[in-house]
CSV table of C-alpha atoms in Angstrom, one decimal:
chain,number,residue,atom,x,y,z
R,221,MET,CA,-187.6,-109.9,165.9
R,222,THR,CA,-189.9,-112.9,165.7
R,223,ARG,CA,-188.0,-116.2,166.3
R,224,TRP,CA,-189.0,-119.5,165.2
R,225,PRO,CA,-189.5,-121.0,168.9
R,226,GLU,CA,-192.1,-118.4,169.7
R,227,ALA,CA,-194.1,-119.4,166.8
R,228,TRP,CA,-193.5,-123.3,167.4
R,229,PRO,CA,-194.8,-123.9,171.0
R,230,GLY,CA,-192.6,-126.3,173.0
R,231,ASP,CA,-188.7,-126.3,173.9
R,232,TYR,CA,-185.9,-126.3,171.7
R,233,THR,CA,-185.2,-129.9,171.9
R,234,ALA,CA,-185.8,-130.8,168.3
R,235,ALA,CA,-183.8,-128.0,166.8
R,236,HIS,CA,-180.8,-128.7,169.2
R,237,GLN,CA,-181.0,-132.3,168.4
R,238,ALA,CA,-180.8,-131.5,164.9
R,239,LEU,CA,-177.8,-129.2,165.3
R,240,LEU,CA,-176.1,-132.0,167.1
R,241,ALA,CA,-177.1,-134.5,164.4
R,242,ILE,CA,-175.4,-132.4,161.9
R,243,ARG,CA,-172.3,-132.0,164.0
R,244,ASN,CA,-172.0,-135.5,164.5
R,245,THR,CA,-172.5,-136.4,160.9
R,246,THR,CA,-169.7,-134.2,159.6
R,247,ARG,CA,-167.1,-134.9,162.2
R,248,SER,CA,-165.7,-137.6,159.7
R,249,LEU,CA,-166.0,-135.4,156.6
R,250,ARG,CA,-162.9,-134.7,154.9
R,251,PHE,CA,-163.1,-131.5,152.7
R,252,GLY,CA,-161.0,-131.7,149.4
R,253,LYS,CA,-162.3,-128.2,148.3
R,254,ARG,CA,-162.0,-124.9,150.2
R,255,GLY,CA,-164.9,-123.0,148.7
R,256,LEU,CA,-168.0,-121.5,150.0
R,257,SER,CA,-170.5,-123.8,148.3
R,258,ASP,CA,-169.2,-127.5,149.1
R,259,GLY,CA,-165.9,-127.0,150.6
R,260,LEU,CA,-164.3,-126.2,154.0
R,261,ALA,CA,-165.1,-122.4,154.3
R,262,GLY,CA,-168.7,-122.8,154.3
R,263,TYR,CA,-168.5,-125.5,156.9
R,264,LEU,CA,-166.2,-123.2,159.1
R,265,LEU,CA,-169.2,-120.7,158.9
R,266,PHE,CA,-171.3,-123.4,160.3
R,267,LEU,CA,-169.0,-124.4,163.1
R,268,SER,CA,-168.3,-120.5,164.2
R,269,ARG,CA,-172.3,-120.2,164.7
R,270,PHE,CA,-172.5,-123.7,166.3
R,271,ASP,CA,-169.6,-123.6,169.0
R,272,HIS,CA,-168.3,-120.5,170.6
R,273,SER,CA,-165.6,-122.3,172.5
R,274,LYS,CA,-162.0,-121.6,172.5
R,275,GLN,CA,-161.2,-124.9,171.2
R,276,MET,CA,-163.4,-124.4,168.4
R,277,ILE,CA,-162.1,-120.9,167.5
R,278,ASP,CA,-158.7,-122.2,167.7
R,279,LEU,CA,-159.7,-125.0,165.3
R,280,ILE,CA,-161.4,-122.4,162.9
R,281,ASN,CA,-158.2,-120.3,162.8
R,282,ARG,CA,-155.8,-123.2,162.3
R,283,SER,CA,-158.1,-124.2,159.2
R,284,ALA,CA,-158.3,-120.5,158.1
R,285,SER,CA,-154.4,-120.2,158.1
R,286,VAL,CA,-154.1,-123.3,155.9
R,287,VAL,CA,-156.7,-121.7,153.6
R,288,LEU,CA,-155.1,-118.1,153.4
R,289,SER,CA,-151.6,-119.7,152.8
R,290,GLN,CA,-152.9,-121.3,149.5
R,291,GLU,CA,-152.7,-119.7,146.2
R,292,PRO,CA,-156.0,-117.8,144.8
R,293,THR,CA,-158.0,-120.0,142.1
R,294,GLY,CA,-161.3,-120.1,141.0
R,295,ARG,CA,-163.4,-117.5,139.1
R,296,THR,CA,-167.0,-117.9,140.7
R,297,PHE,CA,-168.6,-116.8,144.1
R,298,PHE,CA,-169.6,-120.2,145.4
R,299,SER,CA,-166.3,-122.1,144.2
R,300,GLY,CA,-163.6,-119.6,143.8
R,301,PHE,CA,-161.1,-118.0,146.2
R,302,TYR,CA,-163.0,-114.5,146.5
R,303,GLY,CA,-165.9,-116.4,147.8
R,304,THR,CA,-163.7,-118.2,150.3
R,305,LEU,CA,-162.4,-114.7,151.6
R,306,TRP,CA,-166.0,-113.4,151.8
R,307,CYS,CA,-166.5,-116.4,154.3
R,308,LEU,CA,-163.5,-116.1,156.1
R,309,ASP,CA,-164.4,-112.6,156.7
R,310,LYS,CA,-167.3,-113.5,158.8
R,311,LEU,CA,-165.3,-115.7,161.1
R,312,PRO,CA,-163.7,-114.9,164.5
R,313,LEU,CA,-160.1,-114.8,163.2
R,314,THR,CA,-156.9,-114.1,165.2
R,315,PRO,CA,-155.1,-110.6,164.6
R,316,GLU,CA,-152.4,-112.5,162.6
R,317,ASN,CA,-155.1,-114.3,160.4
R,318,CYS,CA,-156.8,-110.9,160.0
R,319,ARG,CA,-153.6,-109.3,158.8
R,320,LEU,CA,-153.4,-112.1,156.3
R,321,LEU,CA,-156.8,-111.9,155.1
R,322,ILE,CA,-156.7,-108.3,154.5
R,323,SER,CA,-153.6,-108.8,152.3
R,324,ARG,CA,-155.1,-111.6,150.4
R,325,VAL,CA,-158.3,-109.3,149.9
R,326,HIS,CA,-156.1,-106.7,148.4
R,327,LEU,CA,-154.5,-109.1,146.0
R,328,VAL,CA,-157.6,-110.6,145.1
R,329,ASP,CA,-159.3,-107.2,144.4
R,330,GLU,CA,-156.8,-106.3,142.0
R,331,MET,CA,-156.9,-109.6,140.3
R,332,LEU,CA,-160.8,-109.5,139.9
R,333,ARG,CA,-160.5,-105.8,138.6
R,334,ARG,CA,-158.3,-107.2,135.8
R,335,TRP,CA,-160.5,-110.1,135.1
R,336,LEU,CA,-163.7,-107.6,134.8
R,337,ALA,CA,-161.8,-105.4,132.6
R,338,ASP,CA,-160.4,-108.0,130.4
R,339,GLY,CA,-163.7,-109.8,130.0
R,340,VAL,CA,-162.4,-113.0,131.8
R,341,ILE,CA,-165.4,-113.0,133.9
R,342,ALA,CA,-168.3,-113.6,131.1
R,343,ASP,CA,-171.0,-114.5,133.3
R,344,PHE,CA,-173.3,-111.7,134.7
R,345,ASP,CA,-174.9,-113.8,137.5
R,346,LEU,CA,-174.5,-114.3,141.2
R,347,ALA,CA,-173.3,-117.9,141.3
R,348,PHE,CA,-170.7,-117.6,138.5
R,349,GLY,CA,-170.4,-114.0,137.4
R,350,ALA,CA,-170.1,-110.3,138.0
R,351,VAL,CA,-173.2,-110.0,140.6
R,352,GLY,CA,-171.1,-112.5,142.9
R,353,VAL,CA,-168.1,-110.1,142.5
R,354,GLY,CA,-170.4,-107.4,143.3
R,355,ILE,CA,-171.6,-108.9,146.5
R,356,TYR,CA,-167.8,-109.5,147.6
R,357,ALA,CA,-167.1,-106.1,146.9
R,358,LEU,CA,-169.9,-104.8,148.8
R,359,ASP,CA,-170.3,-106.9,151.7
R,360,ARG,CA,-167.0,-106.9,153.9
R,361,SER,CA,-166.1,-105.8,157.4
R,362,SER,CA,-162.2,-106.4,157.4
R,363,THR,CA,-161.7,-104.0,154.9
R,364,GLN,CA,-163.6,-100.8,153.2
R,365,ILE,CA,-165.9,-101.3,150.3
R,366,ASP,CA,-163.8,-101.3,147.1
R,367,GLU,CA,-165.6,-98.9,145.0
R,368,GLU,CA,-163.1,-99.1,142.3
R,369,LEU,CA,-164.0,-102.9,142.0
R,370,LEU,CA,-167.7,-102.2,142.3
R,371,ASP,CA,-167.3,-99.5,139.3
R,372,ARG,CA,-165.8,-102.3,137.4
R,373,VAL,CA,-168.7,-104.7,138.3
R,374,ILE,CA,-171.5,-102.4,137.2
R,375,SER,CA,-169.6,-101.5,134.1
R,376,THR,CA,-169.6,-105.1,133.3
R,377,LEU,CA,-173.2,-105.9,133.9
R,378,LEU,CA,-174.0,-102.7,131.8
R,379,ARG,CA,-172.0,-104.3,128.8
R,380,GLN,CA,-173.4,-107.5,129.3
R,381,ALA,CA,-177.3,-106.5,129.4
R,382,SER,CA,-179.5,-106.4,126.2
R,383,LYS,CA,-182.1,-103.9,125.9
R,384,LYS,CA,-185.9,-104.9,125.6
R,385,SER,CA,-188.6,-102.0,125.5
R,386,ASN,CA,-186.2,-99.6,127.3
R,387,THR,CA,-185.4,-102.3,130.0
R,388,LEU,CA,-182.1,-103.8,130.6
R,389,VAL,CA,-182.3,-107.5,130.9
R,390,TRP,CA,-179.5,-110.1,131.2
R,391,HIS,CA,-179.5,-113.2,128.8
R,392,THR,CA,-177.6,-116.2,129.3
R,393,ALA,CA,-175.7,-117.2,125.9
R,394,ARG,CA,-176.0,-120.8,125.1
R,395,SER,CA,-172.0,-121.2,125.6
R,396,LEU,CA,-172.6,-120.2,129.3
R,397,ILE,CA,-175.3,-122.6,130.1
R,398,ARG,CA,-173.7,-125.5,132.0
R,399,THR,CA,-175.7,-128.4,131.3
R,400,GLN,CA,-176.0,-130.3,128.1
R,401,LEU,CA,-179.9,-130.6,128.7
R,402,GLY,CA,-180.0,-126.8,129.3
R,403,ARG,CA,-178.1,-126.2,125.9
R,404,GLU,CA,-180.6,-128.6,124.1
R,405,MET,CA,-183.5,-126.7,125.3
R,406,PHE,CA,-182.5,-123.2,124.7
R,407,PRO,CA,-180.4,-123.2,121.5
R,408,GLU,CA,-180.4,-119.5,121.4
R,409,GLY,CA,-179.6,-119.0,124.9
R,410,ARG,CA,-182.1,-118.0,127.7
R,411,VAL,CA,-183.4,-115.3,130.1
R,412,ASP,CA,-183.2,-116.6,133.7
R,413,LEU,CA,-185.4,-115.0,136.3
R,414,GLY,CA,-184.0,-116.5,139.3
R,415,LEU,CA,-181.5,-115.3,141.9
R,416,ALA,CA,-178.9,-117.6,141.7
R,417,HIS,CA,-178.3,-117.3,137.7
R,418,GLY,CA,-180.6,-114.8,136.5
R,419,ASN,CA,-182.3,-111.3,136.5
R,420,ALA,CA,-183.7,-111.5,140.0
R,421,GLY,CA,-180.0,-111.8,141.4
R,422,VAL,CA,-179.1,-108.4,139.2
R,423,LEU,CA,-182.2,-106.6,140.7
R,424,GLY,CA,-181.2,-107.8,144.2
R,425,PHE,CA,-177.7,-106.7,144.0
R,426,ILE,CA,-178.2,-103.1,142.2
R,427,SER,CA,-181.0,-102.4,144.8
R,428,LYS,CA,-178.4,-103.1,147.4
R,429,CYS,CA,-175.9,-100.9,146.0
R,430,ILE,CA,-178.6,-98.1,145.8
R,431,LEU,CA,-179.2,-98.6,149.6
R,432,PHE,CA,-175.6,-98.2,150.3
R,433,GLY,CA,-175.6,-94.8,148.5
R,434,TYR,CA,-173.7,-96.1,145.4
R,435,ARG,CA,-174.7,-94.7,142.1
R,436,GLU,CA,-178.2,-94.3,143.2
R,437,ARG,CA,-179.6,-91.8,140.5
R,438,GLU,CA,-178.2,-94.1,137.8
R,439,LEU,CA,-179.2,-97.5,139.2
R,440,ALA,CA,-182.7,-96.7,140.5
R,441,PRO,CA,-184.3,-96.6,136.9
R,442,ILE,CA,-182.6,-99.6,135.9
R,443,ALA,CA,-184.0,-101.3,139.2
R,444,HIS,CA,-187.5,-100.1,138.5
R,445,ASN,CA,-187.8,-101.3,135.0
R,446,LEU,CA,-186.3,-104.6,135.9
R,447,CYS,CA,-189.0,-104.8,138.3
R,448,GLU,CA,-191.7,-104.2,135.8
R,449,TYR,CA,-190.1,-106.8,133.5
R,450,LEU,CA,-190.1,-109.7,136.0
R,451,LEU,CA,-193.7,-108.9,137.1
R,452,SER,CA,-194.6,-109.1,133.3
R,453,HIS,CA,-193.7,-112.7,133.6
R,454,ARG,CA,-195.8,-113.5,136.5
R,455,MET,CA,-198.4,-116.0,135.6
R,456,THR,CA,-201.4,-114.9,137.8
R,457,GLU,CA,-203.9,-117.2,136.5
R,458,MET,CA,-202.1,-120.3,137.6
R,459,GLY,CA,-202.1,-121.8,141.2
R,460,TYR,CA,-198.6,-122.4,141.1
R,461,PRO,CA,-195.9,-121.7,140.1
R,462,GLN,CA,-196.3,-117.9,139.7
R,463,PHE,CA,-193.1,-117.3,137.8
R,464,PRO,CA,-191.1,-119.8,135.4
R,465,SER,CA,-187.5,-120.2,135.8
R,466,PHE,CA,-186.8,-119.1,132.4
R,467,VAL,CA,-188.7,-116.8,129.9
R,468,ASN,CA,-190.2,-119.0,127.0
R,469,GLY,CA,-189.3,-121.9,129.0
R,470,LYS,CA,-191.6,-124.5,130.7
R,471,HIS,CA,-194.4,-122.8,133.0
R,472,SER,CA,-192.6,-124.7,135.9
R,473,SER,CA,-190.3,-123.8,138.9
R,474,ARG,CA,-189.2,-125.1,142.0
R,475,LEU,CA,-189.8,-123.9,145.6
R,476,GLY,CA,-186.6,-122.5,146.7
R,477,TRP,CA,-183.8,-119.7,146.9
R,478,CYS,CA,-182.5,-120.3,143.6
R,479,TYR,CA,-185.4,-120.2,141.3
R,480,GLY,CA,-189.2,-119.5,141.4
R,481,ASP,CA,-191.8,-117.4,143.3
R,482,LEU,CA,-189.6,-117.3,146.5
R,483,SER,CA,-186.6,-116.3,144.6
R,484,VAL,CA,-188.4,-113.4,142.5
R,485,ALA,CA,-190.1,-112.3,146.1
R,486,VAL,CA,-186.5,-111.9,147.4
R,487,SER,CA,-185.5,-109.4,144.6
R,488,LEU,CA,-188.6,-107.5,144.7
R,489,ALA,CA,-188.2,-106.8,148.7
R,490,TRP,CA,-184.8,-105.3,148.0
R,491,ALA,CA,-186.0,-103.2,145.4
R,492,ALA,CA,-189.1,-102.0,147.2
R,493,CYS,CA,-186.7,-100.7,149.9
R,494,ALA,CA,-184.1,-99.4,147.5
R,495,LEU,CA,-186.9,-97.3,145.9
R,496,ARG,CA,-189.1,-96.8,148.5
R,497,ASP,CA,-192.0,-98.3,146.8
R,498,ASN,CA,-195.1,-99.4,148.5
R,499,ALA,CA,-196.7,-101.2,145.4
R,500,ILE,CA,-193.6,-103.4,144.9
R,501,HIS,CA,-193.4,-103.9,148.7
R,502,LEU,CA,-197.2,-105.2,148.6
R,503,CYS,CA,-196.5,-107.3,145.4
R,504,SER,CA,-193.5,-109.0,146.9
R,505,ALA,CA,-195.7,-110.0,150.0
R,506,ASP,CA,-198.6,-111.4,147.8
R,507,ILE,CA,-196.3,-113.1,145.9
R,508,ILE,CA,-195.0,-115.0,149.2
R,509,HIS,CA,-198.9,-115.4,150.4
R,510,ARG,CA,-199.6,-117.4,147.2
R,511,THR,CA,-196.9,-119.9,147.8
R,512,LEU,CA,-197.9,-120.9,151.5
R,513,ASP,CA,-199.9,-123.9,150.2
R,514,ARG,CA,-197.1,-125.5,148.2
R,515,ASP,CA,-195.5,-128.6,149.7
R,516,ILE,CA,-192.7,-130.9,148.9
R,517,GLU,CA,-194.5,-132.3,145.9
R,518,THR,CA,-196.0,-129.1,144.4
R,519,GLY,CA,-192.6,-127.3,145.3
R,520,PHE,CA,-190.6,-129.9,143.4
R,521,VAL,CA,-188.6,-130.1,146.5
R,522,GLU,CA,-185.8,-132.8,146.3
R,523,ASP,CA,-183.6,-132.3,149.5
R,524,TYR,CA,-183.0,-130.7,152.8
R,525,GLY,CA,-180.2,-128.2,151.7
R,526,LEU,CA,-180.3,-124.4,151.6
R,527,CYS,CA,-180.3,-123.6,147.9
R,528,HIS,CA,-183.8,-125.4,147.0
R,529,GLY,CA,-184.5,-127.8,150.1
R,530,THR,CA,-186.4,-127.8,153.1
R,531,SER,CA,-184.2,-125.8,155.3
R,532,GLY,CA,-183.7,-123.0,152.7
R,533,ILE,CA,-187.5,-122.9,152.3
R,534,ALA,CA,-188.0,-122.5,155.8
R,535,TYR,CA,-185.3,-119.9,156.3
R,536,LEU,CA,-186.9,-117.8,153.7
R,537,TYR,CA,-190.3,-118.0,155.3
R,538,HIS,CA,-188.4,-116.9,158.5
R,539,LYS,CA,-186.7,-114.0,156.8
R,540,PHE,CA,-190.1,-112.9,155.1
R,541,ALA,CA,-191.9,-113.0,158.5
R,542,ASN,CA,-189.4,-110.8,160.2
R,543,HIS,CA,-189.4,-108.3,156.9
R,544,PHE,CA,-192.9,-108.2,156.6
R,545,ASP,CA,-194.1,-108.8,160.1
R,546,THR,CA,-196.6,-111.5,159.0
R,547,PRO,CA,-197.4,-114.5,161.2
R,548,ARG,CA,-198.5,-116.6,158.5
R,549,PHE,CA,-195.1,-116.7,157.0
R,550,GLN,CA,-193.8,-117.8,160.4
R,551,GLU,CA,-196.2,-120.6,160.3
R,552,ALA,CA,-195.0,-121.6,157.1
R,553,SER,CA,-191.4,-121.5,158.1
R,554,ARG,CA,-192.1,-123.9,161.2
R,555,ARG,CA,-193.5,-126.4,159.1
R,556,TRP,CA,-190.6,-126.5,156.9
R,557,TYR,CA,-188.4,-126.4,159.8
R,558,GLU,CA,-190.0,-129.4,161.3
R,559,LEU,CA,-189.5,-131.3,158.0
R,560,THR,CA,-185.8,-130.6,158.0
R,561,CYS,CA,-185.3,-131.2,161.8
R,562,ASP,CA,-187.1,-134.6,161.5
R,563,GLY,CA,-184.9,-135.4,158.5
R,564,LEU,CA,-181.7,-134.8,160.2
R,565,MET,CA,-182.9,-137.0,163.3
R,566,GLY,CA,-183.8,-139.9,160.9
R,567,LYS,CA,-187.3,-139.3,160.8
R,568,ILE,CA,-189.3,-139.7,157.6
R,569,SER,CA,-192.4,-137.4,158.4
R,570,SER,CA,-193.6,-137.3,154.8
R,571,ALA,CA,-194.6,-139.8,152.0
R,572,ALA,CA,-193.5,-137.4,149.5
R,573,ILE,CA,-189.9,-137.6,150.9
R,574,THR,CA,-190.1,-141.4,151.1
R,575,GLU,CA,-190.7,-141.2,147.6
R,576,ARG,CA,-187.4,-139.0,146.9
R,577,ARG,CA,-185.6,-140.9,149.7
R,578,LYS,CA,-182.4,-141.0,147.5
R,579,SER,CA,-182.1,-137.3,147.0
R,580,PHE,CA,-183.0,-136.2,150.3
R,581,SER,CA,-180.5,-138.8,152.0
R,582,ALA,CA,-177.6,-137.6,149.7
R,583,SER,CA,-178.0,-134.0,151.0
R,584,LEU,CA,-177.3,-135.4,154.5
R,585,CYS,CA,-174.2,-136.7,153.4
R,586,SER,CA,-172.6,-133.4,152.4
R,587,GLY,CA,-170.9,-130.9,154.7
R,588,GLY,CA,-171.5,-128.0,152.0
R,589,TYR,CA,-173.2,-124.5,152.5
R,590,LEU,CA,-175.7,-124.4,149.6
R,591,ARG,CA,-177.0,-128.0,149.4
R,592,GLY,CA,-175.3,-129.6,152.5
R,593,CYS,CA,-175.3,-129.9,156.3
R,594,ALA,CA,-173.7,-126.8,156.8
R,595,GLY,CA,-176.5,-124.8,155.1
R,596,MET,CA,-178.9,-126.6,157.0
R,597,GLY,CA,-177.4,-125.9,160.5
R,598,LEU,CA,-177.1,-122.4,159.6
R,599,ALA,CA,-180.8,-122.1,158.7
R,600,ILE,CA,-181.8,-123.7,161.9
R,601,GLU,CA,-179.4,-121.8,164.1
R,602,ALA,CA,-180.6,-118.6,162.9
R,603,ALA,CA,-184.3,-119.2,163.9
R,604,LEU,CA,-183.2,-120.0,167.5
R,605,VAL,CA,-181.1,-117.0,168.2
R,606,ASP,CA,-182.2,-113.4,168.5
R,607,GLN,CA,-179.1,-112.1,166.5
R,608,VAL,CA,-178.4,-110.7,163.1
R,609,SER,CA,-177.1,-113.1,160.7
R,610,THR,CA,-174.2,-112.1,158.4
R,611,TRP,CA,-173.7,-115.5,156.7
R,612,ASP,CA,-176.9,-115.1,154.5
R,613,SER,CA,-175.8,-111.9,152.7
R,614,ALA,CA,-174.1,-114.3,149.8
R,615,LEU,CA,-177.8,-115.2,149.1
R,616,LEU,CA,-179.0,-111.8,149.3
R,617,LEU,CA,-181.0,-112.7,152.2
R,618,ASP,CA,-179.8,-109.9,154.5
R,619,LEU,CA,-183.2,-108.2,153.9
R,620,PRO,CA,-183.1,-104.4,154.9
R,621,THR,CA,-185.7,-103.2,157.5
R,622,TRP,CA,-187.5,-100.4,155.6
R,623,LYS,CA,-191.3,-100.4,156.2
R,624,PRO,CA,-193.7,-98.9,153.7
R,625,GLN,CA,-196.1,-96.1,154.7
R,626,LEU,CA,-199.4,-97.8,154.2
């Protein structure tokens, strides 16, 4: 596996200093929430990777005991209790906490089955809806994969889809758009193309199901048609971006995990592996190649976070470099990692960051997984160790290792 230091000559000093800066910054934080996105669970995930000492493991287990003793609340993957359980499943828990985790998982699985059957979970997407439940059901080590819950997820997704020219497409109703501006811009709702809230997330998830051998014959045609649908919205005549965030929206999207070119490329990489399709594999690589010249300004980057900031972009290129075995992707990864590490150590190394100082600084004051220091630390640490990451499956970044026959 190619690692960041091998592509970045010199020692590990800058990266380790950045990780220490994160640890020092977050020591005084108090987490009022427990969820994965911006709560205690995501921060514990970072601590478990940063420090393997007995004292840290004891601290993690004391915190996990408190979280597991609370009543399940929340209906979304990134903010709800099932996302928290997904996170705790990745931690070095004591046998007692493991038993408590398993009992909580069984309880929450049953609750989620009821919610899906009753239509309580109205969204289809990864962040707020059925895809997030599917990732929780599929990606676990403490218990077996819950196929009954997966069946409910797939049934819900099929019910939520609409058909466009023999292709199942997922439409976000106006009532489910969470911002007033978004509702004003899309009074009839919208078709989102991204990983976090849109069709790329559905494609990545069902492709992962296929690779697990789950309902392959049924899901493969859906995945293939959805690939064609996403690619039909590629704006090849433009320099950037290649994909809008929304169908019939403004021809703009940020560089990041949640929306845009890299977001679609992730889903296509999954689909190429699931379908064993060389053409889709090459198309995903080409999309990534065409992003390499984008920077903070042209990528509309506003922070250092994992979701759509410099650390997330660095980590995406790092994953792509390993998946496609492409040195140019690793060079891009190094460039974005350097921007992230400089920011964490108080160095402003870009005029574009200076112009956006307020939003970049704000991301350094959060301990969260998606937009705060926990996610930044996980992204940096993953580039320093020759070890498979488990924390990135929530983002569908645990890309498989299939290579096409060229």
